[in-house]
PDB file of C-alpha atoms in Angstrom:
ATOM      1  CA  MET A 229      19.186   8.552  42.288  1.00 47.00           C
ATOM      2  CA  PRO A 230      21.622  11.109  41.009  1.00 49.00           C
ATOM      3  CA  ARG A 231      20.112  13.998  39.155  1.00 44.00           C
ATOM      4  CA  PHE A 232      21.943  13.013  35.783  1.00 37.00           C
ATOM      5  CA  ALA A 233      20.627   9.417  36.052  1.00 37.00           C
ATOM      6  CA  THR A 234      17.088  10.736  36.693  1.00 36.00           C
ATOM      7  CA  LEU A 235      17.317  13.078  33.713  1.00 36.00           C
ATOM      8  CA  LEU A 236      18.692  10.316  31.574  1.00 35.00           C
ATOM      9  CA  LEU A 237      15.904   7.952  32.584  1.00 35.00           C
ATOM     10  CA  ALA A 238      13.239  10.551  31.934  1.00 38.00           C
ATOM     11  CA  THR A 239      14.651  11.355  28.510  1.00 36.00           C
ATOM     12  CA  ALA A 240      14.770   7.623  27.615  1.00 38.00           C
ATOM     13  CA  MET A 241      11.102   7.235  28.776  1.00 39.00           C
ATOM     14  CA  SER A 242      10.162  10.262  26.666  1.00 39.00           C
ATOM     15  CA  VAL A 243      11.829   8.873  23.527  1.00 38.00           C
ATOM     16  CA  SER A 244      10.230   5.521  24.057  1.00 39.00           C
ATOM     17  CA  ALA A 245       6.826   7.120  24.595  1.00 39.00           C
ATOM     18  CA  LEU A 246       7.319   9.115  21.315  1.00 41.00           C
ATOM     19  CA  ALA A 247       8.392   5.975  19.387  1.00 43.00           C
ATOM     20  CA  THR A 248       5.383   3.993  20.784  1.00 42.00           C
ATOM     21  CA  ALA A 249       3.075   6.963  19.859  1.00 43.00           C
ATOM     22  CA  ALA A 250       4.499   7.052  16.390  1.00 44.00           C
ATOM     23  CA  HIS A 251       3.877   3.342  15.917  1.00 44.00           C
ATOM     24  CA  ALA A 252       0.541   3.446  17.458  1.00 46.00           C
ATOM     25  CA  LYS A 253      -0.878   5.809  14.896  1.00 80.00           C
ATOM     26  CA  ASN A 254      -0.504   3.215  12.049  1.00 88.00           C
ATOM     27  CA  PRO A 255      -3.344   0.652  11.784  1.00 88.00           C
ATOM     28  CA  MET A 256      -2.622  -2.990  12.096  1.00 84.00           C
ATOM     29  CA  VAL A 257      -2.722  -4.906   8.746  1.00 91.00           C
ATOM     30  CA  GLY A 258      -3.137  -8.611   8.455  1.00 88.00           C
ATOM     31  CA  GLY A 259      -2.706  -8.986  12.249  1.00 85.00           C
ATOM     32  CA  ALA A 260       0.652  -7.338  12.248  1.00 88.00           C
ATOM     33  CA  ALA A 261       1.906  -3.903  13.404  1.00 88.00           C
ATOM     34  CA  MET A 262       2.964  -1.569  10.493  1.00 92.00           C
ATOM     35  CA  TYR A 263       5.810   0.685  11.338  1.00 91.00           C
ATOM     36  CA  ALA A 264       6.192   4.145   9.816  1.00 92.00           C
ATOM     37  CA  ASP A 265      10.035   3.834   9.886  1.00 93.00           C
ATOM     38  CA  LYS A 266      10.018   0.634   7.759  1.00 93.00           C
ATOM     39  CA  ASN A 267       9.572   0.518   4.037  1.00 92.00           C
ATOM     40  CA  ILE A 268       6.699  -0.988   2.047  1.00 93.00           C
ATOM     41  CA  VAL A 269       8.268  -4.399   1.613  1.00 93.00           C
ATOM     42  CA  GLU A 270       9.487  -4.686   5.224  1.00 91.00           C
ATOM     43  CA  ASN A 271       5.960  -4.056   6.503  1.00 92.00           C
ATOM     44  CA  ALA A 272       4.103  -6.030   3.821  1.00 92.00           C
ATOM     45  CA  VAL A 273       5.951  -9.285   4.577  1.00 92.00           C
ATOM     46  CA  ASN A 274       4.510  -9.264   8.088  1.00 91.00           C
ATOM     47  CA  SER A 275       0.784  -9.155   6.962  1.00 92.00           C
ATOM     48  CA  LYS A 276      -0.885 -12.516   6.854  1.00 94.00           C
ATOM     49  CA  ASP A 277      -3.500 -10.735   4.480  1.00 93.00           C
ATOM     50  CA  HIS A 278      -0.788 -10.017   1.913  1.00 94.00           C
ATOM     51  CA  THR A 279       1.145 -13.079   1.373  1.00 94.00           C
ATOM     52  CA  THR A 280      -0.062 -13.440  -2.292  1.00 94.00           C
ATOM     53  CA  LEU A 281       0.905  -9.893  -2.991  1.00 94.00           C
ATOM     54  CA  VAL A 282       4.388 -10.263  -1.452  1.00 93.00           C
ATOM     55  CA  ALA A 283       4.942 -13.425  -3.511  1.00 93.00           C
ATOM     56  CA  ALA A 284       3.799 -11.596  -6.586  1.00 94.00           C
ATOM     57  CA  VAL A 285       5.969  -8.632  -5.898  1.00 94.00           C
ATOM     58  CA  LYS A 286       9.083 -11.012  -5.565  1.00 93.00           C
ATOM     59  CA  ALA A 287       8.096 -13.018  -8.630  1.00 93.00           C
ATOM     60  CA  ALA A 288       7.874  -9.819 -10.658  1.00 94.00           C
ATOM     61  CA  GLY A 289      11.220  -8.597  -9.389  1.00 92.00           C
ATOM     62  CA  LEU A 290       9.729  -5.446  -7.828  1.00 93.00           C
ATOM     63  CA  ALA A 291      10.812  -5.941  -4.161  1.00 90.00           C
ATOM     64  CA  ASP A 292      13.952  -3.891  -4.601  1.00 91.00           C
ATOM     65  CA  THR A 293      12.087  -1.050  -6.256  1.00 91.00           C
ATOM     66  CA  LEU A 294       9.548  -0.876  -3.435  1.00 90.00           C
ATOM     67  CA  GLN A 295      12.349  -0.663  -0.939  1.00 91.00           C
ATOM     68  CA  THR A 296      13.767   2.471  -2.469  1.00 91.00           C
ATOM     69  CA  LYS A 297      13.251   6.037  -1.140  1.00 91.00           C
ATOM     70  CA  GLY A 298       9.979   6.541  -3.185  1.00 90.00           C
ATOM     71  CA  PRO A 299       7.616   8.103  -2.373  1.00 95.00           C
ATOM     72  CA  PHE A 300       5.051   5.643  -3.294  1.00 95.00           C
ATOM     73  CA  THR A 301       1.324   5.177  -2.763  1.00 96.00           C
ATOM     74  CA  VAL A 302       0.456   1.494  -3.068  1.00 96.00           C
ATOM     75  CA  PHE A 303      -3.138   0.198  -3.310  1.00 97.00           C
ATOM     76  CA  ALA A 304      -2.401  -3.159  -1.770  1.00 97.00           C
ATOM     77  CA  PRO A 305      -4.839  -6.001  -2.652  1.00 97.00           C
ATOM     78  CA  THR A 306      -5.489  -8.672   0.002  1.00 95.00           C
ATOM     79  CA  ASN A 307      -5.168 -12.410  -0.486  1.00 95.00           C
ATOM     80  CA  GLU A 308      -9.028 -12.471  -0.831  1.00 96.00           C
ATOM     81  CA  ALA A 309      -8.742 -10.011  -3.601  1.00 96.00           C
ATOM     82  CA  PHE A 310      -6.328 -12.224  -5.594  1.00 95.00           C
ATOM     83  CA  ALA A 311      -8.565 -15.257  -4.740  1.00 95.00           C
ATOM     84  CA  ALA A 312     -11.442 -13.507  -6.431  1.00 95.00           C
ATOM     85  CA  LEU A 313      -9.555 -13.527  -9.828  1.00 94.00           C
ATOM     86  CA  PRO A 314     -10.594 -16.353 -12.190  1.00 93.00           C
ATOM     87  CA  LYS A 315      -9.391 -19.862 -11.144  1.00 94.00           C
ATOM     88  CA  GLY A 316      -5.790 -20.408 -11.891  1.00 92.00           C
ATOM     89  CA  ALA A 317      -5.030 -16.778 -12.720  1.00 92.00           C
ATOM     90  CA  VAL A 318      -2.737 -16.220  -9.785  1.00 93.00           C
ATOM     91  CA  GLU A 319      -0.726 -19.374 -10.412  1.00 93.00           C
ATOM     92  CA  ASP A 320      -0.501 -18.426 -14.056  1.00 92.00           C
ATOM     93  CA  LEU A 321       0.724 -14.957 -13.277  1.00 93.00           C
ATOM     94  CA  LEU A 322       3.456 -16.286 -10.953  1.00 92.00           C
ATOM     95  CA  LYS A 323       5.061 -18.311 -13.672  1.00 94.00           C
ATOM     96  CA  PRO A 324       8.468 -16.931 -14.763  1.00 93.00           C
ATOM     97  CA  GLU A 325       7.249 -16.529 -18.309  1.00 95.00           C
ATOM     98  CA  ASN A 326       4.474 -14.191 -17.203  1.00 93.00           C
ATOM     99  CA  LYS A 327       6.868 -11.877 -15.203  1.00 95.00           C
ATOM    100  CA  ASP A 328       6.363  -8.885 -17.529  1.00 93.00           C
ATOM    101  CA  ARG A 329       2.490  -9.174 -17.335  1.00 94.00           C
ATOM    102  CA  LEU A 330       2.634  -9.589 -13.561  1.00 94.00           C
ATOM    103  CA  ALA A 331       4.911  -6.625 -13.185  1.00 94.00           C
ATOM    104  CA  LYS A 332       2.364  -4.487 -15.306  1.00 95.00           C
ATOM    105  CA  ILE A 333      -0.505  -5.474 -13.151  1.00 95.00           C
ATOM    106  CA  LEU A 334       1.333  -4.747  -9.880  1.00 95.00           C
ATOM    107  CA  THR A 335       2.730  -1.394 -10.997  1.00 95.00           C
ATOM    108  CA  CYS A 336      -0.822  -0.468 -11.873  1.00 96.00           C
ATOM    109  CA  HIS A 337      -1.364  -0.378  -8.002  1.00 97.00           C
ATOM    110  CA  VAL A 338       1.416   2.116  -7.407  1.00 96.00           C
ATOM    111  CA  VAL A 339       1.499   5.842  -7.759  1.00 96.00           C
ATOM    112  CA  ALA A 340       4.796   7.771  -7.548  1.00 94.00           C
ATOM    113  CA  ALA A 341       3.729  10.049  -4.833  1.00 94.00           C
ATOM    114  CA  LYS A 342       2.752   9.832  -1.113  1.00 95.00           C
ATOM    115  CA  ALA A 343      -1.022  10.386  -1.123  1.00 93.00           C
ATOM    116  CA  MET A 344      -2.808  10.091   2.304  1.00 94.00           C
ATOM    117  CA  SER A 345      -6.592   9.556   2.161  1.00 93.00           C
ATOM    118  CA  SER A 346      -7.107  13.099   3.187  1.00 93.00           C
ATOM    119  CA  ASP A 347      -5.030  14.184   0.224  1.00 93.00           C
ATOM    120  CA  VAL A 348      -7.032  11.924  -2.114  1.00 94.00           C
ATOM    121  CA  MET A 349     -10.337  13.289  -0.702  1.00 94.00           C
ATOM    122  CA  ALA A 350      -9.126  16.838  -1.357  1.00 93.00           C
ATOM    123  CA  MET A 351      -8.268  16.014  -4.928  1.00 94.00           C
ATOM    124  CA  VAL A 352     -11.595  14.254  -5.490  1.00 95.00           C
ATOM    125  CA  LYS A 353     -13.367  17.280  -4.111  1.00 94.00           C
ATOM    126  CA  LYS A 354     -11.416  19.788  -6.166  1.00 94.00           C
ATOM    127  CA  ASP A 355     -12.092  17.820  -9.303  1.00 94.00           C
ATOM    128  CA  GLY A 356     -15.830  17.560  -8.756  1.00 93.00           C
ATOM    129  CA  GLY A 357     -16.222  14.099  -7.507  1.00 93.00           C
ATOM    130  CA  SER A 358     -13.487  11.986  -9.041  1.00 94.00           C
ATOM    131  CA  HIS A 359      -9.882  12.298  -9.598  1.00 96.00           C
ATOM    132  CA  LYS A 360      -7.747  10.479 -12.233  1.00 97.00           C
ATOM    133  CA  VAL A 361      -4.236   9.475 -11.406  1.00 96.00           C
ATOM    134  CA  LYS A 362      -1.409   7.796 -13.517  1.00 96.00           C
ATOM    135  CA  THR A 363       0.273   4.876 -12.040  1.00 96.00           C
ATOM    136  CA  VAL A 364       3.859   3.732 -12.326  1.00 95.00           C
ATOM    137  CA  GLY A 365       2.637   1.139 -14.661  1.00 94.00           C
ATOM    138  CA  GLY A 366       1.068   3.614 -16.915  1.00 94.00           C
ATOM    139  CA  CYS A 367      -2.473   2.742 -16.007  1.00 96.00           C
ATOM    140  CA  GLU A 368      -5.077   5.461 -15.250  1.00 97.00           C
ATOM    141  CA  LEU A 369      -7.053   4.930 -11.927  1.00 97.00           C
ATOM    142  CA  THR A 370     -10.094   7.009 -10.973  1.00 97.00           C
ATOM    143  CA  LEU A 371     -10.322   7.865  -7.273  1.00 96.00           C
ATOM    144  CA  LYS A 372     -13.670   8.748  -5.726  1.00 96.00           C
ATOM    145  CA  ASP A 373     -15.248   9.381  -2.313  1.00 93.00           C
ATOM    146  CA  LYS A 374     -17.932   6.947  -1.451  1.00 91.00           C
ATOM    147  CA  GLY A 375     -19.393   7.859   1.970  1.00 89.00           C
ATOM    148  CA  GLY A 376     -16.134   9.096   3.411  1.00 88.00           C
ATOM    149  CA  LYS A 377     -14.141   6.058   2.082  1.00 90.00           C
ATOM    150  CA  VAL A 378     -11.883   6.082  -0.956  1.00 93.00           C
ATOM    151  CA  THR A 379     -12.720   3.874  -4.017  1.00 95.00           C
ATOM    152  CA  VAL A 380     -10.310   3.119  -6.940  1.00 97.00           C
ATOM    153  CA  THR A 381     -11.681   2.198 -10.354  1.00 97.00           C
ATOM    154  CA  ASP A 382      -9.306   0.655 -12.829  1.00 97.00           C
ATOM    155  CA  GLU A 383      -9.381   1.102 -16.625  1.00 96.00           C
ATOM    156  CA  ASN A 384     -11.864  -1.806 -16.992  1.00 95.00           C
ATOM    157  CA  GLY A 385     -14.367  -0.420 -14.471  1.00 95.00           C
ATOM    158  CA  ASN A 386     -13.561  -2.719 -11.638  1.00 95.00           C
ATOM    159  CA  VAL A 387     -14.068  -0.902  -8.298  1.00 96.00           C
ATOM    160  CA  ALA A 388     -11.855  -1.537  -5.334  1.00 97.00           C
ATOM    161  CA  HIS A 389     -12.735  -0.246  -1.925  1.00 96.00           C
ATOM    162  CA  VAL A 390      -9.963   1.024   0.444  1.00 96.00           C
ATOM    163  CA  THR A 391     -10.616  -1.084   3.514  1.00 96.00           C
ATOM    164  CA  ILE A 392      -7.572   0.197   5.536  1.00 94.00           C
ATOM    165  CA  ALA A 393      -6.269   3.638   4.769  1.00 93.00           C
ATOM    166  CA  ASP A 394      -3.127   5.546   5.542  1.00 95.00           C
ATOM    167  CA  VAL A 395      -0.694   2.959   6.563  1.00 95.00           C
ATOM    168  CA  ARG A 396       2.450   5.132   6.769  1.00 95.00           C
ATOM    169  CA  GLN A 397       5.694   3.744   5.446  1.00 95.00           C
ATOM    170  CA  SER A 398       9.252   5.166   5.409  1.00 94.00           C
ATOM    171  CA  ASN A 399       8.919   5.430   1.650  1.00 94.00           C
ATOM    172  CA  GLY A 400       5.191   6.312   1.229  1.00 93.00           C
ATOM    173  CA  VAL A 401       1.879   4.962   2.209  1.00 95.00           C
ATOM    174  CA  ILE A 402      -0.245   1.830   1.741  1.00 95.00           C
ATOM    175  CA  HIS A 403      -3.996   1.677   1.303  1.00 96.00           C
ATOM    176  CA  VAL A 404      -5.380  -1.838   1.592  1.00 96.00           C
ATOM    177  CA  VAL A 405      -7.919  -2.651  -1.182  1.00 97.00           C
ATOM    178  CA  ASP A 406     -10.473  -5.381  -1.619  1.00 97.00           C
ATOM    179  CA  LYS A 407      -9.939  -5.963  -5.375  1.00 96.00           C
ATOM    180  CA  VAL A 408      -6.946  -6.437  -7.776  1.00 96.00           C
ATOM    181  CA  LEU A 409      -6.760  -3.548 -10.254  1.00 96.00           C
ATOM    182  CA  LEU A 410      -6.135  -4.568 -13.762  1.00 94.00           C
ATOM    183  CA  PRO A 411      -4.709  -2.674 -16.803  1.00 94.00           C
ATOM    184  CA  LYS A 412      -6.624  -2.661 -20.003  1.00 88.00           C
ATOM    185  CA  MET A 413      -5.136  -5.501 -22.009  1.00 71.00           C
TER     186      MET A 413
END
């Protein structure tokens, strides 16, 4: 093989290995690979655990926003988290006439910054055990460290546990949570 072809092949293999390594660092979510070079919406649509969240984001008209540059930190509730809401709540929220209410709830899961779990833990430690953060929707969330895992408490005292942390996105990060965070109504 000519020297140039060998060098080209070795370079291509190195680039491929780097790309694979970059993708391998992200955890799988809902049985799907999550890619750091894709945005929040592009990744979320592939998670079988987030079909309700994706439908809600679309119904609230937030899909375009969550595809912008960001950065965003999204506490992404699973389908099970939505299913734990009172019977009929999700169906009611998805109705066109409830678009504003749905948008308020969803934006209370979004912080206008990229905060990896290590960043959150550092803020919690610095603030003496809990750190308050304002969301895009104007809600105040309280972040805590519970045995090395992040918890998120909404304004009503509901506590969500981060079950999958640090899912890197091109426009921020997703932390999967086991509860829907609700604004004070």
